PDB file of C-alpha atoms in Angstrom:
ATOM      1  CA  ARG A   1     -16.743  -2.667 -12.557  1.00 49.00           C
ATOM      2  CA  ARG A   2     -19.609  -1.767 -10.266  1.00 53.00           C
ATOM      3  CA  TRP A   3     -18.763  -1.541  -6.624  1.00 55.00           C
ATOM      4  CA  GLU A   4     -20.569  -4.427  -4.950  1.00 64.00           C
ATOM      5  CA  GLU A   5     -19.938  -3.764  -1.282  1.00 82.00           C
ATOM      6  CA  ILE A   6     -18.614  -0.530   0.145  1.00 86.00           C
ATOM      7  CA  VAL A   7     -16.837  -0.480   3.495  1.00 91.00           C
ATOM      8  CA  LYS A   8     -15.570   2.458   5.493  1.00 95.00           C
ATOM      9  CA  ILE A   9     -11.906   2.327   6.398  1.00 96.00           C
ATOM     10  CA  ASP A  10      -9.570   4.596   8.285  1.00 96.00           C
ATOM     11  CA  GLY A  11      -5.848   4.806   8.479  1.00 97.00           C
ATOM     12  CA  GLU A  12      -2.897   6.740   9.705  1.00 97.00           C
ATOM     13  CA  CYS A  13       0.834   6.961   9.282  1.00 97.00           C
ATOM     14  CA  HIS A  14       3.262   5.280  11.685  1.00 97.00           C
ATOM     15  CA  CYS A  15       3.861   8.425  13.757  1.00 97.00           C
ATOM     16  CA  GLY A  16       0.162   9.432  13.748  1.00 97.00           C
ATOM     17  CA  LYS A  17       0.583  12.893  12.214  1.00 98.00           C
ATOM     18  CA  ILE A  18      -1.506  11.978   9.160  1.00 98.00           C
ATOM     19  CA  ALA A  19      -4.920  10.336   9.486  1.00 98.00           C
ATOM     20  CA  TYR A  20      -7.655   9.738   6.936  1.00 98.00           C
ATOM     21  CA  GLN A  21     -10.891   7.913   6.193  1.00 97.00           C
ATOM     22  CA  ALA A  22     -12.373   6.614   2.951  1.00 97.00           C
ATOM     23  CA  GLU A  23     -14.776   4.122   1.447  1.00 96.00           C
ATOM     24  CA  VAL A  24     -13.505   1.132  -0.523  1.00 95.00           C
ATOM     25  CA  ASP A  25     -14.769  -2.001  -2.211  1.00 93.00           C
ATOM     26  CA  PRO A  26     -12.982  -4.806  -0.296  1.00 92.00           C
ATOM     27  CA  ASP A  27     -12.893  -6.921  -3.479  1.00 90.00           C
ATOM     28  CA  MET A  28     -10.663  -4.387  -5.228  1.00 92.00           C
ATOM     29  CA  LEU A  29      -7.401  -4.932  -3.322  1.00 94.00           C
ATOM     30  CA  VAL A  30      -4.593  -5.285  -5.881  1.00 94.00           C
ATOM     31  CA  LEU A  31      -0.982  -6.409  -5.575  1.00 93.00           C
ATOM     32  CA  CYS A  32       1.209  -4.381  -7.919  1.00 91.00           C
ATOM     33  CA  HIS A  33       4.504  -5.946  -9.010  1.00 92.00           C
ATOM     34  CA  CYS A  34       5.747  -3.050 -11.173  1.00 88.00           C
ATOM     35  CA  SER A  35       9.351  -2.041 -10.672  1.00 87.00           C
ATOM     36  CA  ASP A  36       8.289   1.446  -9.520  1.00 85.00           C
ATOM     37  CA  CYS A  37       6.180  -0.051  -6.704  1.00 85.00           C
ATOM     38  CA  GLN A  38       8.975  -2.446  -5.749  1.00 84.00           C
ATOM     39  CA  THR A  39      11.441   0.423  -5.466  1.00 86.00           C
ATOM     40  CA  ILE A  40       9.248   2.966  -3.702  1.00 86.00           C
ATOM     41  CA  ALA A  41       7.842   0.355  -1.288  1.00 87.00           C
ATOM     42  CA  GLY A  42      11.223  -1.256  -0.653  1.00 88.00           C
ATOM     43  CA  SER A  43       9.361  -4.545  -1.073  1.00 90.00           C
ATOM     44  CA  PRO A  44       8.655  -7.205  -3.745  1.00 91.00           C
ATOM     45  CA  TYR A  45       5.227  -5.640  -4.423  1.00 88.00           C
ATOM     46  CA  ARG A  46       2.809  -3.049  -3.141  1.00 92.00           C
ATOM     47  CA  ALA A  47      -0.756  -3.677  -1.947  1.00 94.00           C
ATOM     48  CA  VAL A  48      -3.196  -0.993  -3.103  1.00 94.00           C
ATOM     49  CA  ILE A  49      -6.944  -0.477  -2.803  1.00 95.00           C
ATOM     50  CA  PRO A  50      -8.737   2.278  -4.739  1.00 94.00           C
ATOM     51  CA  ALA A  51     -10.984   4.825  -3.067  1.00 95.00           C
ATOM     52  CA  PRO A  52     -13.084   7.316  -5.031  1.00 93.00           C
ATOM     53  CA  ALA A  53     -11.803  10.854  -4.416  1.00 92.00           C
ATOM     54  CA  GLU A  54     -15.176  11.973  -3.084  1.00 93.00           C
ATOM     55  CA  THR A  55     -14.948   9.432  -0.221  1.00 95.00           C
ATOM     56  CA  PHE A  56     -11.349  10.199   0.807  1.00 95.00           C
ATOM     57  CA  LYS A  57     -10.973  12.701   3.631  1.00 96.00           C
ATOM     58  CA  LEU A  58      -7.814  13.793   5.424  1.00 96.00           C
ATOM     59  CA  LEU A  59      -8.582  14.021   9.131  1.00 97.00           C
ATOM     60  CA  ARG A  60      -5.176  15.156  10.296  1.00 96.00           C
ATOM     61  CA  GLY A  61      -1.938  16.369   8.730  1.00 97.00           C
ATOM     62  CA  GLU A  62      -0.815  17.071   5.198  1.00 96.00           C
ATOM     63  CA  PRO A  63       1.222  14.496   3.258  1.00 96.00           C
ATOM     64  CA  LYS A  64       4.305  15.316   1.228  1.00 96.00           C
ATOM     65  CA  ILE A  65       4.026  14.566  -2.483  1.00 95.00           C
ATOM     66  CA  TYR A  66       6.545  12.956  -4.831  1.00 93.00           C
ATOM     67  CA  SER A  67       5.515  12.887  -8.513  1.00 92.00           C
ATOM     68  CA  LYS A  68       6.762  10.564 -11.229  1.00 89.00           C
ATOM     69  CA  ILE A  69       5.803   9.698 -14.788  1.00 88.00           C
ATOM     70  CA  ALA A  70       4.769   6.027 -14.830  1.00 81.00           C
ATOM     71  CA  GLU A  71       5.434   3.609 -17.701  1.00 76.00           C
ATOM     72  CA  SER A  72       1.824   4.266 -18.750  1.00 77.00           C
ATOM     73  CA  GLY A  73       2.743   7.917 -19.336  1.00 83.00           C
ATOM     74  CA  ASN A  74       0.524   9.114 -16.482  1.00 83.00           C
ATOM     75  CA  LYS A  75       1.902  11.514 -13.909  1.00 89.00           C
ATOM     76  CA  ILE A  76       1.463   9.819 -10.528  1.00 89.00           C
ATOM     77  CA  ALA A  77       1.578  11.722  -7.234  1.00 92.00           C
ATOM     78  CA  HIS A  78       2.803   9.540  -4.369  1.00 93.00           C
ATOM     79  CA  SER A  79       1.883  10.886  -0.937  1.00 95.00           C
ATOM     80  CA  PHE A  80       3.649  10.004   2.271  1.00 96.00           C
ATOM     81  CA  CYS A  81       4.247  11.329   5.766  1.00 97.00           C
ATOM     82  CA  GLY A  82       7.167  13.727   5.710  1.00 96.00           C
ATOM     83  CA  ASP A  83       8.085  12.765   9.283  1.00 97.00           C
ATOM     84  CA  CYS A  84       7.933   8.955   9.418  1.00 97.00           C
ATOM     85  CA  GLY A  85       7.867   8.141   5.677  1.00 95.00           C
ATOM     86  CA  THR A  86       4.689   6.022   5.725  1.00 96.00           C
ATOM     87  CA  ALA A  87       3.151   5.742   2.253  1.00 94.00           C
ATOM     88  CA  ILE A  88      -0.458   6.967   2.278  1.00 96.00           C
ATOM     89  CA  TYR A  89      -1.747   6.956  -1.330  1.00 95.00           C
ATOM     90  CA  ALA A  90      -0.991   7.562  -4.983  1.00 93.00           C
ATOM     91  CA  SER A  91      -3.186   9.369  -7.469  1.00 91.00           C
ATOM     92  CA  ALA A  92      -3.078  10.179 -11.154  1.00 84.00           C
ATOM     93  CA  SER A  93      -3.186  13.772 -12.321  1.00 75.00           C
ATOM     94  CA  ASN A  94      -6.994  13.717 -12.636  1.00 73.00           C
ATOM     95  CA  ASN A  95      -7.386  12.870  -8.895  1.00 75.00           C
ATOM     96  CA  SER A  96     -10.608  10.901  -9.510  1.00 84.00           C
ATOM     97  CA  ARG A  97      -9.486   8.178  -7.108  1.00 89.00           C
ATOM     98  CA  TYR A  98      -6.766   7.422  -4.621  1.00 94.00           C
ATOM     99  CA  GLY A  99      -4.746   4.207  -4.529  1.00 94.00           C
ATOM    100  CA  LEU A 100      -4.565   3.721  -0.771  1.00 96.00           C
ATOM    101  CA  ARG A 101      -1.535   1.895   0.583  1.00 95.00           C
ATOM    102  CA  ILE A 102      -2.818  -1.070   2.551  1.00 94.00           C
ATOM    103  CA  GLY A 103      -0.159  -0.929   5.275  1.00 93.00           C
ATOM    104  CA  ALA A 104      -1.546   2.330   6.682  1.00 95.00           C
ATOM    105  CA  ILE A 105      -5.173   1.092   6.772  1.00 97.00           C
ATOM    106  CA  LYS A 106      -6.327  -0.038  10.221  1.00 96.00           C
ATOM    107  CA  GLN A 107      -8.687  -2.678   8.736  1.00 95.00           C
ATOM    108  CA  ARG A 108      -5.939  -4.221   6.548  1.00 94.00           C
ATOM    109  CA  ALA A 109      -6.318  -7.687   8.111  1.00 92.00           C
ATOM    110  CA  GLN A 110      -9.912  -7.872   6.826  1.00 91.00           C
ATOM    111  CA  LEU A 111      -8.928  -7.113   3.220  1.00 92.00           C
ATOM    112  CA  ARG A 112      -7.682  -9.798   0.814  1.00 91.00           C
ATOM    113  CA  PRO A 113      -6.014  -9.299  -2.567  1.00 93.00           C
ATOM    114  CA  ARG A 114      -8.086 -10.331  -5.570  1.00 91.00           C
ATOM    115  CA  MET A 115      -5.738  -9.413  -8.419  1.00 92.00           C
ATOM    116  CA  GLN A 116      -2.053  -9.034  -9.277  1.00 91.00           C
ATOM    117  CA  ILE A 117      -0.928  -6.483 -11.849  1.00 89.00           C
ATOM    118  CA  TRP A 118       2.383  -5.878 -13.654  1.00 89.00           C
ATOM    119  CA  TYR A 119       3.057  -9.564 -13.046  1.00 90.00           C
ATOM    120  CA  ARG A 120       5.792  -9.537 -15.699  1.00 90.00           C
ATOM    121  CA  SER A 121       7.961  -7.698 -13.117  1.00 88.00           C
ATOM    122  CA  ALA A 122       7.138 -10.064 -10.231  1.00 90.00           C
ATOM    123  CA  LEU A 123      10.040 -11.538  -8.289  1.00 89.00           C
ATOM    124  CA  SER A 124       9.664 -15.303  -8.621  1.00 88.00           C
ATOM    125  CA  TRP A 125      10.751 -16.012  -5.030  1.00 89.00           C
ATOM    126  CA  ALA A 126       7.987 -13.764  -3.657  1.00 85.00           C
ATOM    127  CA  MET A 127       5.151 -15.815  -5.176  1.00 85.00           C
ATOM    128  CA  ASP A 128       5.215 -18.746  -2.738  1.00 85.00           C
ATOM    129  CA  LEU A 129       6.683 -18.174   0.706  1.00 83.00           C
ATOM    130  CA  SER A 130       5.259 -21.335   2.295  1.00 85.00           C
ATOM    131  CA  ALA A 131       8.684 -23.048   2.384  1.00 85.00           C
ATOM    132  CA  VAL A 132      10.432 -20.056   4.000  1.00 84.00           C
ATOM    133  CA  GLU A 133      11.206 -20.451   7.710  1.00 83.00           C
ATOM    134  CA  GLN A 134       8.649 -18.676   9.914  1.00 86.00           C
ATOM    135  CA  HIS A 135       8.914 -17.038  13.377  1.00 85.00           C
ATOM    136  CA  SER A 136       6.022 -15.480  15.283  1.00 87.00           C
ATOM    137  CA  THR A 137       8.314 -12.696  16.595  1.00 85.00           C
ATOM    138  CA  GLN A 138      11.779 -11.391  15.743  1.00 84.00           C
ATOM    139  CA  PRO A 139      14.416 -14.072  16.459  1.00 82.00           C
ATOM    140  CA  SER A 140      17.270 -13.085  18.738  1.00 79.00           C
ATOM    141  CA  PHE A 141      19.909 -13.443  16.005  1.00 79.00           C
ATOM    142  CA  LEU A 142      18.299 -10.473  14.201  1.00 75.00           C
ATOM    143  CA  THR A 143      18.432  -8.111  17.183  1.00 72.00           C
ATOM    144  CA  GLY A 144      22.164  -7.436  16.920  1.00 67.00           C
ATOM    145  CA  ASP A 145      23.992  -5.035  14.636  1.00 53.00           C
ATOM    146  CA  ALA A 146      23.953  -5.154  10.834  1.00 52.00           C
ATOM    147  CA  THR A 147      26.550  -7.954  10.789  1.00 49.00           C
ATOM    148  CA  GLY A 148      24.143 -10.255  12.636  1.00 47.00           C
ATOM    149  CA  LYS A 149      26.230 -10.355  15.812  1.00 45.00           C
ATOM    150  CA  SER A 150      24.377  -9.971  19.101  1.00 42.00           C
ATOM    151  CA  ASN A 151      25.324  -7.134  21.438  1.00 40.00           C
TER     152      ASN A 151
END
């Protein structure tokens, strides 16, 4: 696929110790439903956008790396902040591109997913959340301890 429109993005981890910039095609945002992404993200799926290695630049900090062999057989290096745990990117052993984790990108609200992969592992309840109760902030019943009781 030829990159149609390239946009510059920047991101950082939650604590700010790692910062980066890159160029991405906004039409390439992917939702990955594989069980590895579910586990490592602690979420039903992970949102990823590829950036060519030559456009990715660390501006601050050095991520920690966790490597795993994926179902595809590829060795994948997952990078994250060693202080706050924010996921930054994943890359295959050839490092030709980085799969940037959308949550750390400052422009994430302007990016929209265009594809879902590893859909066979998708959690059925996560596909349509329109019927799930919505709150614009955290409701008071969730501010208590782990049992749900308020302090």
